């Protein structure tokens, strides 16, 4: 395929997909079971954006940052605080006399602001920490996220953050196309960055810091750049998540949330954007939709199907994740990316691959047995 | 000597805790010269390289490049108490740039234990070295505002690979290359930073005699082609004696001899150091 053809094909696929979403949104009523599809598309896009932003630092630059939930929280609050209509503020900030801020800014700028505020925080954390070894970054960012969460729940800041109460009534979106397109643009920008000269410098740092430095790459500057840009997009992800949820509360942005993204990045493949995107949608689809039935008791006649009860979903979910981590150590994509040629090849080889699974398993078991001996 | 001086190392001492890896070492490289640094294992050769390239800040001493002081240090506080070297008090400035700044100035290097960007292609390995002098910022690079610059980097990289005979491997993962070619690639990568001084740390290590003969020729060629001065560490005596105009000899961090190959070959101290004869 020529380059133009690939471009054309990609554009057509994207256009058809967006049109399909638009069309389905018109015909699927919100009470139908299929409306879950939109939850998956919206939340999946947002998760994909945050996972890709995390991959930029962890997978492409080789740093270990665990601050994603913290930066999302900052983004979500920056967005929400500035878009609650003035008329509604008295109701939202009922314990704080309607709050301190009495103006709103347009949605687009609020989303941008969400990213910028998160980026500024990242810059400040990065100043001391990124000069140290990478492990310190993990500790510092994890600590930062927890501290931020506590600060945002602090009553003294209530006039701005509404303390530990919900923020609600801020501007949201109407169509599922909004988060899909917004996240698509952001991910496209990250892709462009990764394929630029700077992206190559990030990868060089990941591969070998000493060699990268000897090639004239300023380690601190480039790590800082990657970290700040990643946090910028995590902040935007936070703002979009706020819009998706329609209400937010600081207490929800726990470290567990960061681990979800870490899991997605690892399952998708450290250093693969495509992997992070696929893993995000799979993760959200399984958790919110496909495995939901596991949580509800099911009766066939008088017979209660065993094991199905609240909480069982998480058990199955953990097992699925373990299987993936065991059998796809490098994640679904490794460090590969989507390409049309790759997809064609994959389809061509699929029958052969399926037939060879028993053989491969046997070989694998044998090898492991040998190692155990 | 009235040749143009490129590198001048003055009284460099590198002390790790109580271990003095390099002791009061001075040397110079003039324009266009190929200079050798030899010595038994653990003599402090790589450490000397690491001081010149900014990986370590020397405990004491000064390094000049193209007439400017680029690195300078003297023992302070705790270090002053355990310092075992000489020449205290001669230096009183601290200039300790990071390695990337040194590379920017025009000193490129290779590593004793090859350090390629192992998961990246041969092409990308060299292309990364072009990042340093590219006229761009994150914004213009991300949004392809100045794509001529990217095109130039790619063309230069391709030209360099062709010249080194690596073009047919350009899409291979760098560590899949045979050992000799990996060393070549590392040199190509260093050349891509547009250096005027090239430091090679045991470029012939692990090569057979034929390969190291080729390498010897190759080093002469790149010196002429790129107007380089070359400073190399090597254990292959044949190679060192064959191409170096002058040689420095380190033993236990101390310079025990310097001179042209024939002087070095007949120097008692050098023979003793290599054969391990006691004084
Ligand atoms: N970072 C460090 N910390 C402590 N000691 C070090 C360090 N780097 C080097 N040394 C010590 O300095 C001495 C010189 O080491 P160096 O690597 O410079 O030797 P070399 O001449 O390059 O030897 P070889 O021929 O084996 O490469 C050794 O005794 C080594 O243990
Ligand atoms: Mg060495």
XYZ file of C-alpha atoms and ligand atoms in Angstrom:
684
model
C 0.000 0.000 0.000
C 1.237 3.493 -0.753
C 1.374 6.178 1.874
C -1.512 8.138 0.384
C -3.691 5.053 0.257
C -3.005 4.297 3.908
C -3.857 7.856 4.849
C -7.053 7.712 2.863
C -7.981 4.368 4.396
C -7.334 5.682 7.924
C -9.407 8.798 7.294
C -12.278 6.745 5.903
C -12.240 4.335 8.834
C -12.232 7.202 11.333
C -15.033 9.023 9.534
C -17.152 5.865 9.279
C -16.569 5.125 12.952
C -17.584 8.621 14.046
C -20.642 8.555 11.796
C -21.595 5.170 13.226
C -21.327 6.458 16.790
C -23.426 9.464 15.872
C -26.021 7.248 14.193
C -26.205 4.702 17.028
C -26.496 7.473 19.577
C -29.662 8.529 17.781
C -31.300 5.099 17.836
C -30.184 3.384 21.035
C -32.331 4.514 23.951
C -30.583 5.204 27.232
C -32.458 2.477 29.141
C -31.345 -0.246 26.747
C -28.577 -2.607 27.740
C -26.697 -1.476 24.651
C -26.334 2.045 25.996
C -23.391 0.526 27.871
C -21.626 0.755 24.527
C -21.431 4.510 24.952
C -20.140 4.260 28.488
C -17.388 2.064 27.132
C -16.635 4.383 24.233
C -16.578 7.518 26.365
C -14.807 6.204 29.426
C -12.594 4.009 27.254
C -11.419 7.062 25.281
C -10.672 8.985 28.434
C -8.824 6.049 29.962
C -6.953 5.601 26.693
C -5.785 9.217 26.814
C -4.566 8.930 30.406
C -2.966 5.532 29.745
C -1.151 6.895 26.697
C 0.034 9.886 28.708
C 1.322 7.503 31.383
C 2.983 5.394 28.712
C 4.824 8.477 27.478
C 6.678 8.710 30.788
C 6.784 5.066 31.877
C 6.992 3.244 28.574
C 8.792 5.677 26.287
C 11.041 7.636 28.599
C 11.695 4.790 31.028
C 10.800 6.765 34.141
C 8.575 5.313 36.808
C 5.863 7.789 37.682
C 2.797 6.976 39.756
C 1.157 10.368 39.869
C -1.499 9.976 37.196
C -4.486 10.048 39.571
C -3.091 13.173 41.238
C -2.714 15.035 37.961
C -6.170 13.925 36.872
C -7.591 15.216 40.112
C -5.978 18.601 39.564
C -7.302 18.672 36.015
C -10.788 17.617 37.034
C -10.994 20.271 39.746
C -9.453 23.010 37.616
C -12.077 22.268 34.999
C -15.053 21.898 37.337
C -14.336 24.910 39.523
C -14.281 27.271 36.557
C -17.302 25.975 34.669
C -20.021 25.768 37.328
C -22.570 28.411 36.245
C -22.592 31.382 38.615
C -26.292 30.903 39.266
C -25.684 27.351 40.516
C -22.756 28.144 42.777
C -24.880 28.913 45.819
C -26.365 25.418 45.601
C -23.085 23.604 44.940
C -21.040 25.501 47.528
C -23.865 25.431 50.055
C -21.518 25.066 53.030
C -19.170 27.747 51.824
C -21.490 30.669 51.026
C -21.454 30.025 47.313
C -17.669 29.795 47.110
C -15.006 32.305 46.252
C -14.937 32.209 42.488
C -17.857 33.954 40.879
C -17.208 33.659 37.168
C -16.954 30.943 34.533
C -14.709 30.433 31.556
C -15.589 28.726 28.266
C -15.377 24.937 28.218
C -12.519 24.789 25.739
C -10.340 27.079 27.820
C -11.312 25.303 31.018
C -10.100 21.999 29.555
C -6.883 23.649 28.440
C -6.507 25.198 31.880
C -6.935 21.746 33.436
C -3.951 20.539 31.467
C -1.867 23.618 32.189
C -2.416 23.532 35.948
C -1.522 19.830 36.058
C 1.576 20.571 33.977
C 2.668 23.340 36.337
C 2.421 20.982 39.303
C 4.409 18.374 37.383
C 7.063 20.945 36.597
C 7.441 21.853 40.254
C 7.638 18.233 41.398
C 10.045 17.432 38.604
C 12.518 20.165 39.561
C 13.932 18.355 42.588
C 12.946 14.786 41.808
C 13.938 14.257 38.185
C 17.580 14.885 39.004
C 17.529 11.806 41.218
C 17.303 8.185 40.209
C 14.044 7.055 38.676
C 12.779 5.157 41.738
C 12.508 8.394 43.658
C 10.111 9.667 41.053
C 7.713 6.806 41.811
C 7.783 7.556 45.530
C 7.531 11.302 45.076
C 4.666 11.180 42.595
C 2.730 8.618 44.620
C 3.180 10.770 47.715
C 2.255 13.880 45.788
C -0.982 12.300 44.549
C -1.987 11.328 48.072
C -1.135 14.768 49.470
C -3.047 16.523 46.697
C -6.051 14.346 47.421
C -5.920 15.318 51.094
C -5.441 19.016 50.320
C -8.404 19.110 47.980
C -10.592 17.657 50.721
C -9.356 20.154 53.269
C -12.156 22.343 54.554
C -10.042 25.488 54.743
C -9.886 25.426 50.944
C -13.629 24.836 50.786
C -14.492 28.169 49.166
C -12.588 26.936 46.111
C -12.655 23.130 46.228
C -15.906 22.668 48.148
C -13.947 20.675 50.757
C -14.850 17.023 50.878
C -18.196 17.644 49.187
C -19.099 16.858 45.620
C -18.560 19.319 42.835
C -21.461 19.201 40.430
C -23.488 21.132 37.878
C -20.400 22.065 35.882
C -20.558 22.063 32.105
C -20.669 18.603 30.518
C -20.971 17.292 26.991
C -24.027 16.123 25.085
C -22.674 13.592 22.650
C -20.279 10.670 23.081
C -18.451 12.132 20.091
C -17.063 14.893 22.303
C -14.732 12.800 24.494
C -13.899 10.490 21.581
C -12.760 13.346 19.374
C -11.065 15.273 22.177
C -9.100 12.222 23.296
C -8.361 11.303 19.686
C -6.786 14.707 19.070
C -4.744 14.557 22.265
C -3.497 11.038 21.520
C -2.628 12.097 17.975
C -0.520 14.933 19.399
C 1.287 12.512 21.713
C 1.908 10.226 18.709
C 3.388 13.125 16.766
C 5.610 13.962 19.714
C 6.807 10.382 20.075
C 7.652 10.151 16.393
C 9.528 13.443 16.465
C 13.147 14.020 17.294
C 12.163 14.550 20.928
C 10.359 11.227 21.052
C 13.507 9.534 19.844
C 15.469 11.307 22.540
C 12.996 9.975 25.137
C 13.473 6.452 23.842
C 17.233 6.895 23.943
C 16.968 7.824 27.616
C 14.850 4.734 28.223
C 17.369 2.492 26.475
C 20.526 3.811 28.087
C 20.837 7.035 30.063
C 24.615 7.135 29.941
C 24.750 6.653 26.179
C 21.939 9.163 25.674
C 23.831 11.745 27.660
C 26.990 11.008 25.688
C 24.982 11.728 22.526
C 24.318 15.204 23.835
C 20.845 14.646 25.236
C 20.271 16.691 28.369
C 18.739 14.091 30.684
C 17.061 16.454 33.083
C 15.570 18.691 30.413
C 14.134 15.808 28.426
C 12.807 13.922 31.437
C 11.170 17.110 32.644
C 9.656 17.664 29.210
C 8.213 14.173 29.037
C 6.886 14.347 32.570
C 5.267 17.767 32.143
C 3.660 16.878 28.809
C 2.381 13.604 30.237
C 0.846 15.430 33.182
C -0.682 18.029 30.894
C -2.630 15.306 29.115
C -3.459 13.531 32.372
C -4.969 16.842 33.514
C -7.064 17.029 30.354
C -8.056 13.409 30.943
C -9.180 14.414 34.428
C -11.297 17.234 33.041
C -12.942 14.887 30.540
C -13.547 12.309 33.259
C -15.264 15.002 35.307
C -17.489 15.761 32.322
C -18.231 12.083 31.867
C -19.155 11.562 35.506
C -20.995 14.897 35.843
C -19.944 15.034 39.500
C -16.507 14.698 41.077
C -15.066 14.208 44.502
C -11.389 14.274 45.394
C -11.681 11.089 47.452
C -12.270 9.063 44.265
C -8.816 9.791 42.842
C -7.025 7.176 44.900
C -3.725 5.454 44.242
C -5.832 2.478 43.109
C -6.824 4.575 40.120
C -3.195 5.062 39.136
C -2.690 1.309 39.403
C -5.545 0.811 36.954
C -3.657 2.889 34.433
C -0.416 1.138 35.214
C -2.174 -2.158 34.596
C -3.554 -0.921 31.289
C -0.129 0.282 30.189
C 1.500 -3.021 31.137
C -1.215 -5.135 29.539
C -1.159 -3.051 26.371
C 2.620 -3.005 26.217
C 5.105 -0.544 27.699
C 6.069 1.630 24.792
C 3.070 0.992 22.547
C 0.391 3.634 22.064
C -1.821 1.188 20.197
C -1.449 -1.266 23.071
C -2.529 1.311 25.649
C -5.592 2.213 23.592
C -6.676 -1.384 23.011
C -6.074 -2.274 26.649
C -8.065 0.741 27.846
C -11.152 -0.220 25.887
C -10.850 -3.883 26.857
C -10.392 -2.934 30.498
C -13.390 -0.632 30.584
C -15.553 -2.980 28.527
C -14.805 -5.926 30.815
C -15.235 -3.995 34.004
C -18.292 -1.969 33.124
C -20.104 -4.259 30.768
C -19.037 -7.745 29.739
C -18.261 -9.037 33.215
C -21.101 -7.183 34.929
C -23.356 -10.244 34.894
C -20.949 -11.968 37.262
C -22.030 -9.617 40.011
C -25.717 -10.372 39.861
C -27.278 -13.540 41.182
C -28.758 -15.688 38.486
C -31.557 -18.236 38.901
C -32.350 -20.920 36.362
C -35.711 -22.091 37.610
C -35.121 -22.640 41.315
C -31.460 -23.314 40.855
C -29.095 -20.512 41.819
C -26.025 -20.554 39.611
C -23.109 -20.924 42.041
C -20.427 -18.269 42.543
C -22.377 -15.485 40.829
C -22.760 -12.794 43.454
C -21.637 -9.256 44.186
C -17.858 -9.034 44.059
C -17.281 -12.125 41.947
C -16.586 -9.876 38.964
C -13.420 -8.635 40.615
C -12.232 -12.206 41.166
C -12.703 -13.125 37.517
C -11.171 -9.843 36.502
C -8.049 -10.525 38.514
C -7.742 -13.989 37.007
C -8.057 -12.587 33.488
C -5.344 -10.075 34.241
C -3.079 -12.750 35.676
C -3.524 -14.850 32.571
C -2.646 -11.919 30.354
C 0.410 -11.052 32.390
C 1.534 -14.696 32.400
C 1.080 -15.387 28.709
C 1.787 -11.991 27.203
C 4.709 -10.805 29.307
C 5.357 -7.934 26.950
C 1.717 -6.974 26.841
C -0.628 -7.290 23.924
C 1.501 -5.190 21.581
C 5.000 -5.194 23.082
C 6.528 -2.041 21.630
C 4.852 -2.492 18.245
C 2.319 -0.072 16.839
C -0.700 -0.428 14.639
C -0.118 -0.349 10.909
C -2.339 -1.410 8.037
C 0.319 -3.768 6.745
C 0.711 -5.295 10.180
C -3.034 -5.815 10.423
C -3.168 -7.513 7.026
C -0.281 -9.782 7.987
C -1.980 -10.606 11.288
C -5.152 -11.696 9.516
C -3.182 -13.722 7.001
C -1.271 -15.552 9.713
C -4.222 -15.978 12.034
C -5.335 -19.475 10.929
C -1.776 -20.773 11.128
C -1.261 -19.208 14.520
C -4.415 -20.752 15.928
C -3.416 -24.182 14.651
C 0.018 -23.872 16.203
C -1.240 -22.924 19.693
C -1.232 -26.506 21.090
C 2.295 -27.057 19.836
C 3.523 -23.789 21.285
C 1.935 -24.521 24.650
C 3.584 -27.943 24.710
C 6.964 -26.433 23.895
C 6.498 -23.769 26.500
C 5.621 -26.321 29.169
C 8.598 -28.422 28.223
C 10.902 -25.437 28.441
C 9.520 -24.469 31.821
C 9.871 -28.036 33.041
C 13.490 -27.989 31.937
C 14.093 -24.739 33.714
C 12.507 -26.104 36.869
C 14.779 -29.108 36.761
C 55.322 22.363 20.159
C 53.541 24.930 18.067
C 50.788 22.690 16.739
C 47.261 23.726 17.575
C 46.228 22.300 20.907
C 42.825 20.599 21.064
C 42.706 18.913 24.429
C 44.850 19.662 27.425
C 44.403 17.667 30.603
C 46.241 19.128 33.568
C 46.915 17.346 36.855
C 43.731 15.298 36.835
C 43.153 13.199 39.925
C 40.083 11.035 40.360
C 39.580 9.577 43.781
C 36.682 7.259 44.691
C 36.636 7.335 48.467
C 40.126 6.138 49.306
C 40.809 4.617 45.882
C 42.850 6.851 43.619
C 41.884 5.681 40.131
C 43.753 8.428 38.272
C 46.603 10.231 39.943
C 47.842 13.596 38.790
C 47.536 12.807 35.110
C 48.438 15.376 32.463
C 48.354 15.003 28.727
C 47.474 16.788 25.548
C 46.108 16.104 22.111
C 46.990 18.342 19.192
C 44.893 18.940 16.132
C 44.766 15.979 13.787
C 46.733 13.667 16.053
C 45.889 10.091 16.933
C 46.945 9.563 20.517
C 46.917 6.287 22.443
C 46.336 5.565 26.101
C 47.479 2.171 27.292
C 48.003 0.435 30.604
C 47.227 -2.811 32.406
C 43.688 -3.646 33.535
C 42.385 -1.304 36.195
C 45.031 1.303 35.411
C 42.451 4.076 35.275
C 42.157 4.566 31.529
C 38.365 4.477 31.335
C 38.201 6.672 34.420
C 40.355 9.254 32.648
C 37.902 9.169 29.726
C 34.994 9.575 32.096
C 36.610 12.665 33.583
C 37.172 14.221 30.173
C 33.591 13.540 29.086
C 31.982 14.835 32.262
C 30.711 11.507 33.584
C 32.770 12.083 36.738
C 33.859 15.430 38.066
C 37.568 14.945 38.754
C 38.662 15.395 42.353
C 41.346 17.827 41.291
C 42.648 19.255 38.075
C 41.568 21.023 34.960
C 40.698 20.182 31.371
C 40.882 22.585 28.470
C 39.306 22.073 25.077
C 40.048 24.344 22.113
C 41.726 26.733 24.499
C 38.819 27.067 26.933
C 38.678 25.566 30.398
C 35.727 23.178 30.237
C 36.235 21.218 33.458
C 37.932 22.259 36.651
C 37.767 21.121 40.239
C 39.697 20.986 43.500
C 39.150 18.922 46.656
C 36.812 20.574 49.138
C 35.518 19.826 52.644
C 35.450 16.085 53.310
C 37.372 15.345 50.132
C 40.158 17.740 51.131
C 40.799 15.579 54.227
C 41.124 12.283 52.391
C 42.707 13.669 49.251
C 45.903 11.772 48.417
C 46.963 13.494 45.216
C 49.318 16.382 44.640
C 48.997 19.944 43.411
C 46.579 21.121 46.043
C 45.820 24.789 45.829
C 46.686 25.204 42.164
C 43.041 25.135 41.092
C 40.269 27.072 42.729
C 37.392 26.952 40.314
C 34.571 24.462 39.977
C 33.396 23.829 36.448
C 31.492 20.555 36.233
C 29.314 20.296 33.143
C 27.151 17.247 32.441
C 28.268 14.895 29.638
C 25.741 16.298 27.157
C 27.367 19.742 27.395
C 30.759 18.212 26.664
C 29.333 16.443 23.625
C 27.828 19.701 22.468
C 31.255 21.302 22.608
C 32.560 18.680 20.193
C 33.931 15.741 22.173
C 32.269 12.446 21.254
C 33.023 9.018 22.651
C 32.381 5.313 22.433
C 32.169 2.900 25.334
C 34.310 -0.041 26.377
C 31.247 -2.235 26.870
C 29.199 -1.214 23.832
C 26.258 0.955 24.762
C 23.885 1.039 21.825
C 20.209 1.874 22.151
C 19.501 -1.806 22.059
C 15.821 -1.969 21.098
C 16.088 0.707 18.434
C 17.059 0.298 14.807
C 20.529 0.993 13.457
C 19.121 4.047 11.688
C 17.489 5.455 14.816
C 20.660 4.926 16.821
C 22.496 7.343 14.567
C 19.523 9.651 14.046
C 19.271 10.219 17.815
C 22.770 11.659 17.797
C 21.548 14.306 15.331
C 19.049 15.620 17.880
C 21.708 17.635 19.635
C 22.388 20.178 16.890
C 18.886 20.270 15.397
C 17.339 23.715 15.134
C 13.944 23.027 16.677
C 11.932 23.043 19.880
C 9.330 20.586 21.152
C 6.511 22.509 19.610
C 7.977 22.870 16.140
C 9.207 19.265 16.191
C 5.862 17.830 17.322
C 3.765 19.748 14.856
C 6.286 19.301 12.027
C 6.525 23.039 11.561
C 10.121 22.864 10.400
C 10.126 19.521 8.641
C 13.134 20.488 6.557
C 15.192 20.061 9.679
C 13.934 16.512 10.208
C 14.582 15.759 6.556
C 18.110 17.077 6.837
C 18.757 14.927 9.924
C 17.527 11.835 8.106
C 19.567 12.538 5.010
C 22.728 13.120 7.003
C 22.125 9.925 8.952
C 21.639 7.950 5.768
C 24.797 9.401 4.274
C 26.755 8.469 7.377
C 25.407 4.909 7.359
C 26.229 4.486 3.687
C 29.726 5.675 4.274
C 30.238 3.204 7.108
C 28.785 0.363 5.061
C 25.899 -0.017 7.470
C 23.091 1.015 5.139
C 21.877 -2.514 4.493
C 21.347 -3.015 8.215
C 19.538 0.259 8.717
C 16.226 -1.258 9.821
C 17.747 -4.029 11.939
C 17.671 -3.901 15.710
C 21.074 -2.541 16.644
C 22.066 -5.374 18.985
C 21.343 -7.993 16.311
C 24.432 -6.845 14.397
C 27.666 -8.820 14.631
C 30.019 -7.535 17.275
C 32.435 -5.797 14.928
C 29.616 -3.887 13.252
C 28.175 -2.862 16.596
C 31.501 -1.166 17.339
C 31.359 0.478 13.914
C 27.834 1.657 14.615
C 28.914 3.135 17.902
C 31.618 5.075 16.095
C 29.104 6.195 13.446
C 26.787 7.359 16.202
C 29.583 9.333 17.826
C 30.483 10.903 14.472
C 26.874 11.982 14.030
C 27.281 14.476 16.855
C 29.803 16.414 14.667
C 32.773 16.108 17.021
C 36.219 17.570 16.582
C 37.717 15.173 19.135
C 36.787 11.517 19.219
C 37.480 9.317 22.234
C 37.459 5.582 21.560
C 37.456 3.186 24.514
C 38.958 -0.117 23.336
C 37.480 -0.003 19.824
C 39.149 -3.297 18.858
C 38.096 -5.267 21.922
C 36.745 -8.656 20.897
C 37.842 -8.297 17.273
C 39.957 -10.805 15.396
C 43.302 -9.639 13.915
C 41.801 -9.056 10.484
C 38.939 -6.989 11.845
C 41.287 -4.950 13.976
C 43.520 -4.282 10.960
C 40.484 -2.992 9.121
C 39.561 -0.885 12.090
C 43.037 0.607 12.165
C 42.696 1.707 8.563
C 39.194 2.966 9.229
C 40.290 5.141 12.147
C 42.878 6.808 9.933
C 40.246 7.405 7.274
C 37.698 9.060 9.522
C 40.404 11.228 11.049
C 41.241 12.624 7.613
C 37.689 12.830 6.385
C 36.210 14.590 9.408
C 39.277 16.581 10.454
C 39.286 14.805 13.770
C 41.715 14.422 16.549
C 41.481 10.960 18.068
C 42.317 9.743 21.530
C 41.982 6.012 22.025
C 42.380 3.388 24.697
C 43.467 0.031 23.376
C 44.959 -3.259 24.492
C 45.830 -4.464 20.971
C 49.458 -3.330 20.924
C 49.782 -3.843 17.211
C 46.952 -1.424 16.555
C 48.185 1.155 19.015
C 51.760 1.041 17.769
C 50.543 1.103 14.184
C 48.416 4.248 14.199
C 49.210 6.357 17.250
C 51.596 9.238 16.913
C 52.104 9.473 20.639
C 51.192 7.154 23.478
C 50.562 7.703 27.167
C 50.961 4.824 29.595
C 49.036 4.599 32.857
C 49.696 2.170 35.677
C 47.776 2.299 38.946
C 46.468 5.691 37.915
C 49.942 7.152 37.458
C 51.427 8.175 34.127
C 54.583 6.089 33.819
C 55.579 6.984 30.289
C 54.774 9.034 27.218
C 56.288 9.198 23.783
C 56.177 7.824 20.281
C 55.583 4.087 19.725
C 59.231 3.105 19.518
C 60.068 5.012 22.701
C 57.212 3.293 24.507
C 58.177 -0.153 23.253
C 61.650 0.189 24.675
C 60.631 1.851 27.957
C 61.603 -0.232 31.022
C 58.771 1.003 33.189
C 56.224 0.064 30.564
C 57.657 -3.396 30.111
C 57.702 -3.884 33.870
C 54.120 -2.701 34.257
C 52.914 -5.071 31.587
C 54.963 -8.039 32.682
C 54.330 -7.388 36.346
C 58.022 -7.304 37.361
C 58.603 -5.938 40.849
C 60.890 -2.990 41.265
N 32.652 4.500 39.987
C 33.701 3.935 40.605
N 33.682 3.790 41.944
C 34.738 3.228 42.575
N 35.824 2.787 41.964
C 35.926 2.902 40.625
C 34.852 3.486 39.877
N 35.186 3.477 38.566
C 36.419 2.912 38.511
N 36.847 2.567 39.731
C 38.134 1.965 40.037
O 39.134 2.677 39.392
C 40.145 1.834 38.905
C 40.390 2.084 37.453
O 39.310 1.597 36.667
P 39.183 1.835 35.108
O 37.894 1.285 34.679
O 39.443 3.262 34.813
O 40.367 0.947 34.543
P 40.801 0.699 33.044
O 42.180 1.177 32.917
O 39.801 1.253 32.110
O 40.810 -0.875 33.007
P 40.366 -1.882 31.846
O 41.557 -2.066 30.965
O 40.041 -3.115 32.571
O 39.221 -1.290 31.149
C 39.713 0.411 39.208
O 40.392 -0.015 40.362
C 38.238 0.548 39.489
O 37.832 -0.398 40.443
Mg 38.497 0.507 30.760
